[in-house]
Each structure stands twice: as structure tokens, then as C-alpha cells.
């Protein structure tokens, strides 16, 4: 929901500020351009377990997924930081060089200017959101704008633009 999108958006902003190039990806928010897909799958085994259990049970809601997350958590293993690191490096294999190159490339990239303004983001999603509903909760509209402009706009800037749209009559606030 809304709070997840706020967090994804903030993370995406920070990563862009750090010089990473991001690509939108349905279901997970975004990916880091150049990061090996094989590794994302390799290190997402926990998520795969949760989703497989949910599918077996025929559930999709966030509350059910959180319950499955708690139920299926494996016991902690006793490993040193060094042992963990060695295991992660072994699993990453030759893709570790690709990751290092993606990280190295960030040091030469200047801070990117926003690709989409808050006003553009809000206008872009208004048509989509109001296509099927005549009234929409503010947080739903904001969530869609955050998804659309992932990492390019801040929540406060979207709130300012939304207020402006309401003040000028472009949008009407119920209640």
C-alpha cells in the first residue's frame, strides 16, 4: 500500500543520489540497472518460500503474507561474520565482479536531476486513477504518483502539488 510506496520511493531517491541507475519493475518497485538477475533470484529464497506457501494456501493479502513470514522463519544459524561473507561470495560467484563494476560506476555519475516533476507525476496518474472511480482517497492518488515517478519526487513535494491542484479547483476534496 501507501507506506510501502513511500519507502520504495525514498530508497529509490537515495540510490539515484548515490549514482545508481534504476529501472522500474512491477511487483518489486525497481531494480538496479546492471545488477545480475541471477543474483536477485539466488538471494531471494526467503521471499520465494513465502510466496510459494501463500500460493499453496490460496492467500494474497498483506496480513496473510505477514503471518506466513512469521511462521516460516528458519532458526538462526550460528555463523561468524566472516563465514557469512565467505558463503555470500561463493554464492555470488563470478557475478561479484559485475556487482563491483555497477558500484564502481556510481562514483563517476553526477547526481541526476529528477526525470519527472511532482506536477507531471500527479497529472499522469489522475486520468488513470479516476478512469474507473469518481472519488479516490488522497493516499491512493499519492501512492500511484509515487509509483509512477519512482525516485524522482518526494512525498512533501507531491503533497504541495496536490494542495495546489485542490486550491485551483483542478481536483476537489470531498468532505
Tab-separated table of C-alpha atoms in Angstrom:
chain	number	residue	atom	x	y	z
A	1	UNK	CA	0.000	0.000	0.000
A	2	UNK	CA	0.787	3.619	0.511
A	3	UNK	CA	3.511	3.299	3.147
A	4	UNK	CA	5.379	0.658	1.140
A	5	UNK	CA	5.430	3.045	-1.824
A	6	UNK	CA	6.670	5.888	0.373
A	7	UNK	CA	9.560	3.655	1.491
A	8	UNK	CA	10.323	2.396	-2.044
A	9	UNK	CA	10.310	5.962	-3.312
A	10	UNK	CA	12.685	7.195	-0.597
A	11	UNK	CA	15.050	4.274	-1.177
A	12	UNK	CA	14.982	4.928	-4.923
A	13	UNK	CA	15.744	8.629	-4.340
A	14	UNK	CA	18.742	7.775	-2.153
A	15	UNK	CA	20.044	5.249	-4.642
A	16	UNK	CA	19.737	7.727	-7.506
A	17	UNK	CA	21.555	10.308	-5.368
A	18	UNK	CA	24.286	7.695	-4.917
A	19	UNK	CA	24.669	7.427	-8.683
A	20	UNK	CA	22.780	4.203	-9.353
A	21	UNK	CA	20.599	3.925	-12.443
A	22	UNK	CA	17.245	2.344	-11.675
A	23	UNK	CA	14.658	0.593	-13.801
A	24	UNK	CA	11.004	0.204	-12.853
A	25	UNK	CA	9.898	-3.350	-12.248
A	26	UNK	CA	6.387	-4.462	-11.419
A	27	UNK	CA	5.943	-6.218	-8.115
A	28	UNK	CA	9.241	-5.189	-6.545
A	29	UNK	CA	9.327	-1.469	-7.253
A	30	UNK	CA	12.596	-1.156	-9.137
A	31	UNK	CA	15.866	-2.838	-9.976
A	32	UNK	CA	19.424	-1.550	-10.145
A	33	UNK	CA	20.489	-1.364	-13.771
A	34	UNK	CA	23.315	-3.790	-14.429
A	35	UNK	CA	22.710	-5.891	-11.303
A	36	UNK	CA	22.606	-9.586	-12.275
A	37	UNK	CA	19.083	-11.027	-12.291
A	38	UNK	CA	20.516	-14.417	-11.316
A	39	UNK	CA	21.719	-12.967	-8.012
A	40	UNK	CA	18.405	-11.342	-7.209
A	41	UNK	CA	16.800	-14.768	-7.559
A	42	UNK	CA	19.648	-16.536	-5.734
A	43	UNK	CA	19.386	-14.269	-2.700
A	44	UNK	CA	15.558	-14.079	-2.670
A	45	UNK	CA	14.970	-17.625	-1.448
A	46	UNK	CA	13.089	-16.403	1.631
A	47	UNK	CA	10.635	-14.421	-0.471
A	48	UNK	CA	10.162	-17.398	-2.798
A	49	UNK	CA	9.332	-19.621	0.211
A	50	UNK	CA	6.762	-17.109	1.469
A	51	UNK	CA	5.120	-16.719	-1.956
A	52	UNK	CA	5.045	-20.500	-2.558
A	53	UNK	CA	3.397	-21.071	0.829
A	54	UNK	CA	0.878	-18.328	0.092
A	55	UNK	CA	0.059	-19.899	-3.269
A	56	UNK	CA	-0.407	-23.327	-1.649
A	57	UNK	CA	-2.849	-21.775	0.816
A	58	UNK	CA	-4.548	-19.603	-1.795
A	59	UNK	CA	-3.925	-16.330	0.062
A	60	UNK	CA	-2.743	-12.992	-1.294
A	61	UNK	CA	-3.426	-10.320	1.326
A	62	UNK	CA	-0.662	-8.495	3.147
A	63	UNK	CA	-1.848	-9.737	6.552
A	64	UNK	CA	-1.727	-13.356	5.377
A	65	UNK	CA	1.757	-12.858	3.894
A	66	UNK	CA	2.995	-11.385	7.161
A	67	UNK	CA	1.606	-14.382	9.047
A	68	UNK	CA	3.377	-16.767	6.672
A	69	UNK	CA	6.571	-14.748	7.101
A	70	UNK	CA	6.466	-15.293	10.855
A	71	UNK	CA	5.533	-18.985	10.565
A	72	UNK	CA	8.177	-19.986	8.053
A	73	UNK	CA	11.154	-18.205	9.569
A	74	UNK	CA	14.008	-20.687	9.997
A	75	UNK	CA	16.009	-20.813	13.203
A	76	UNK	CA	19.107	-18.621	13.269
A	77	UNK	CA	22.344	-20.380	12.433
A	78	UNK	CA	25.483	-19.854	14.433
A	79	UNK	CA	27.953	-18.386	11.944
A	80	UNK	CA	30.604	-15.721	12.226
A	81	UNK	CA	30.518	-12.613	10.049
A	82	UNK	CA	33.499	-13.999	8.154
A	83	UNK	CA	31.718	-17.307	7.484
A	84	UNK	CA	28.616	-15.484	6.283
A	85	UNK	CA	30.653	-13.252	3.959
A	86	UNK	CA	32.548	-16.230	2.531
A	87	UNK	CA	29.246	-18.022	1.873
A	88	UNK	CA	27.738	-14.984	0.156
A	89	UNK	CA	30.814	-14.539	-2.018
A	90	UNK	CA	30.734	-18.202	-3.014
A	91	UNK	CA	27.040	-17.953	-3.959
A	92	UNK	CA	27.666	-14.770	-5.965
A	93	UNK	CA	30.488	-16.414	-7.918
A	94	UNK	CA	31.670	-14.538	-10.989
A	95	UNK	CA	28.687	-12.148	-10.756
A	96	UNK	CA	30.531	-10.459	-7.890
A	97	UNK	CA	32.742	-8.744	-10.498
A	98	UNK	CA	29.604	-7.380	-12.193
A	99	UNK	CA	28.346	-6.004	-8.876
A	100	UNK	CA	31.697	-4.343	-8.206
A	101	UNK	CA	31.546	-2.706	-11.643
A	102	UNK	CA	27.997	-1.401	-11.017
A	103	UNK	CA	29.193	0.082	-7.706
A	104	UNK	CA	32.368	1.494	-9.242
A	105	UNK	CA	30.340	3.229	-11.974
A	106	UNK	CA	28.388	5.197	-9.361
A	107	UNK	CA	31.474	7.175	-8.338
A	108	UNK	CA	31.642	8.809	-11.775
A	109	UNK	CA	27.954	9.662	-12.098
A	110	UNK	CA	26.781	13.147	-11.082
A	111	UNK	CA	23.618	13.465	-9.015
A	112	UNK	CA	20.745	13.079	-11.502
A	113	UNK	CA	18.106	15.733	-11.796
A	114	UNK	CA	14.540	14.487	-11.347
A	115	UNK	CA	13.189	12.903	-14.512
A	116	UNK	CA	9.597	13.749	-13.636
A	117	UNK	CA	8.290	16.750	-11.738
A	118	UNK	CA	5.741	16.265	-8.948
A	119	UNK	CA	3.142	18.080	-11.085
A	120	UNK	CA	3.810	15.785	-14.061
A	121	UNK	CA	3.544	12.710	-11.841
A	122	UNK	CA	0.234	13.787	-10.350
A	123	UNK	CA	-1.268	14.760	-13.709
A	124	UNK	CA	-0.105	11.486	-15.261
A	125	UNK	CA	-1.890	9.329	-12.694
A	126	UNK	CA	-5.055	11.408	-12.295
A	127	UNK	CA	-6.522	10.118	-15.550
A	128	UNK	CA	-5.635	6.540	-14.702
A	129	UNK	CA	-6.927	6.664	-11.134
A	130	UNK	CA	-10.174	8.493	-11.962
A	131	UNK	CA	-10.868	6.331	-15.014
A	132	UNK	CA	-12.904	3.832	-13.014
A	133	UNK	CA	-13.746	5.766	-9.853
A	134	UNK	CA	-15.233	9.205	-9.394
A	135	UNK	CA	-13.795	9.559	-5.899
A	136	UNK	CA	-10.374	8.405	-4.763
A	137	UNK	CA	-8.666	8.540	-1.374
A	138	UNK	CA	-5.784	11.007	-1.239
A	139	UNK	CA	-3.321	8.301	-0.203
A	140	UNK	CA	-4.315	6.159	-3.220
A	141	UNK	CA	-3.668	9.055	-5.574
A	142	UNK	CA	-0.349	9.786	-3.855
A	143	UNK	CA	0.640	6.096	-3.918
A	144	UNK	CA	0.092	5.928	-7.676
A	145	UNK	CA	2.094	9.133	-8.217
A	146	UNK	CA	4.976	7.722	-6.146
A	147	UNK	CA	4.934	4.535	-8.216
A	148	UNK	CA	4.822	6.490	-11.471
A	149	UNK	CA	7.700	8.802	-10.543
A	150	UNK	CA	9.727	6.289	-8.522
A	151	UNK	CA	12.713	8.080	-7.019
A	152	UNK	CA	12.093	11.332	-8.900
A	153	UNK	CA	9.766	13.085	-6.462
A	154	UNK	CA	9.491	13.453	-2.715
A	155	UNK	CA	6.322	12.910	-0.712
A	156	UNK	CA	6.348	16.523	0.593
A	157	UNK	CA	6.615	17.879	-2.971
A	158	UNK	CA	3.681	15.711	-4.063
A	159	UNK	CA	1.634	16.946	-1.111
A	160	UNK	CA	2.379	20.554	-2.095
A	161	UNK	CA	1.309	19.945	-5.697
A	162	UNK	CA	-1.829	18.095	-4.579
A	163	UNK	CA	-2.780	21.029	-2.357
A	164	UNK	CA	-2.208	23.374	-5.305
A	165	UNK	CA	-4.494	21.247	-7.508
A	166	UNK	CA	-7.175	21.372	-4.820
A	167	UNK	CA	-6.725	25.136	-4.268
A	168	UNK	CA	-7.052	25.870	-8.008
A	169	UNK	CA	-10.048	23.568	-8.431
A	170	UNK	CA	-8.286	21.056	-10.679
A	171	UNK	CA	-9.116	18.464	-8.025
A	172	UNK	CA	-11.889	18.610	-5.490
A	173	UNK	CA	-11.537	17.296	-1.976
A	174	UNK	CA	-14.566	15.522	-0.582
A	175	UNK	CA	-15.746	16.167	2.936
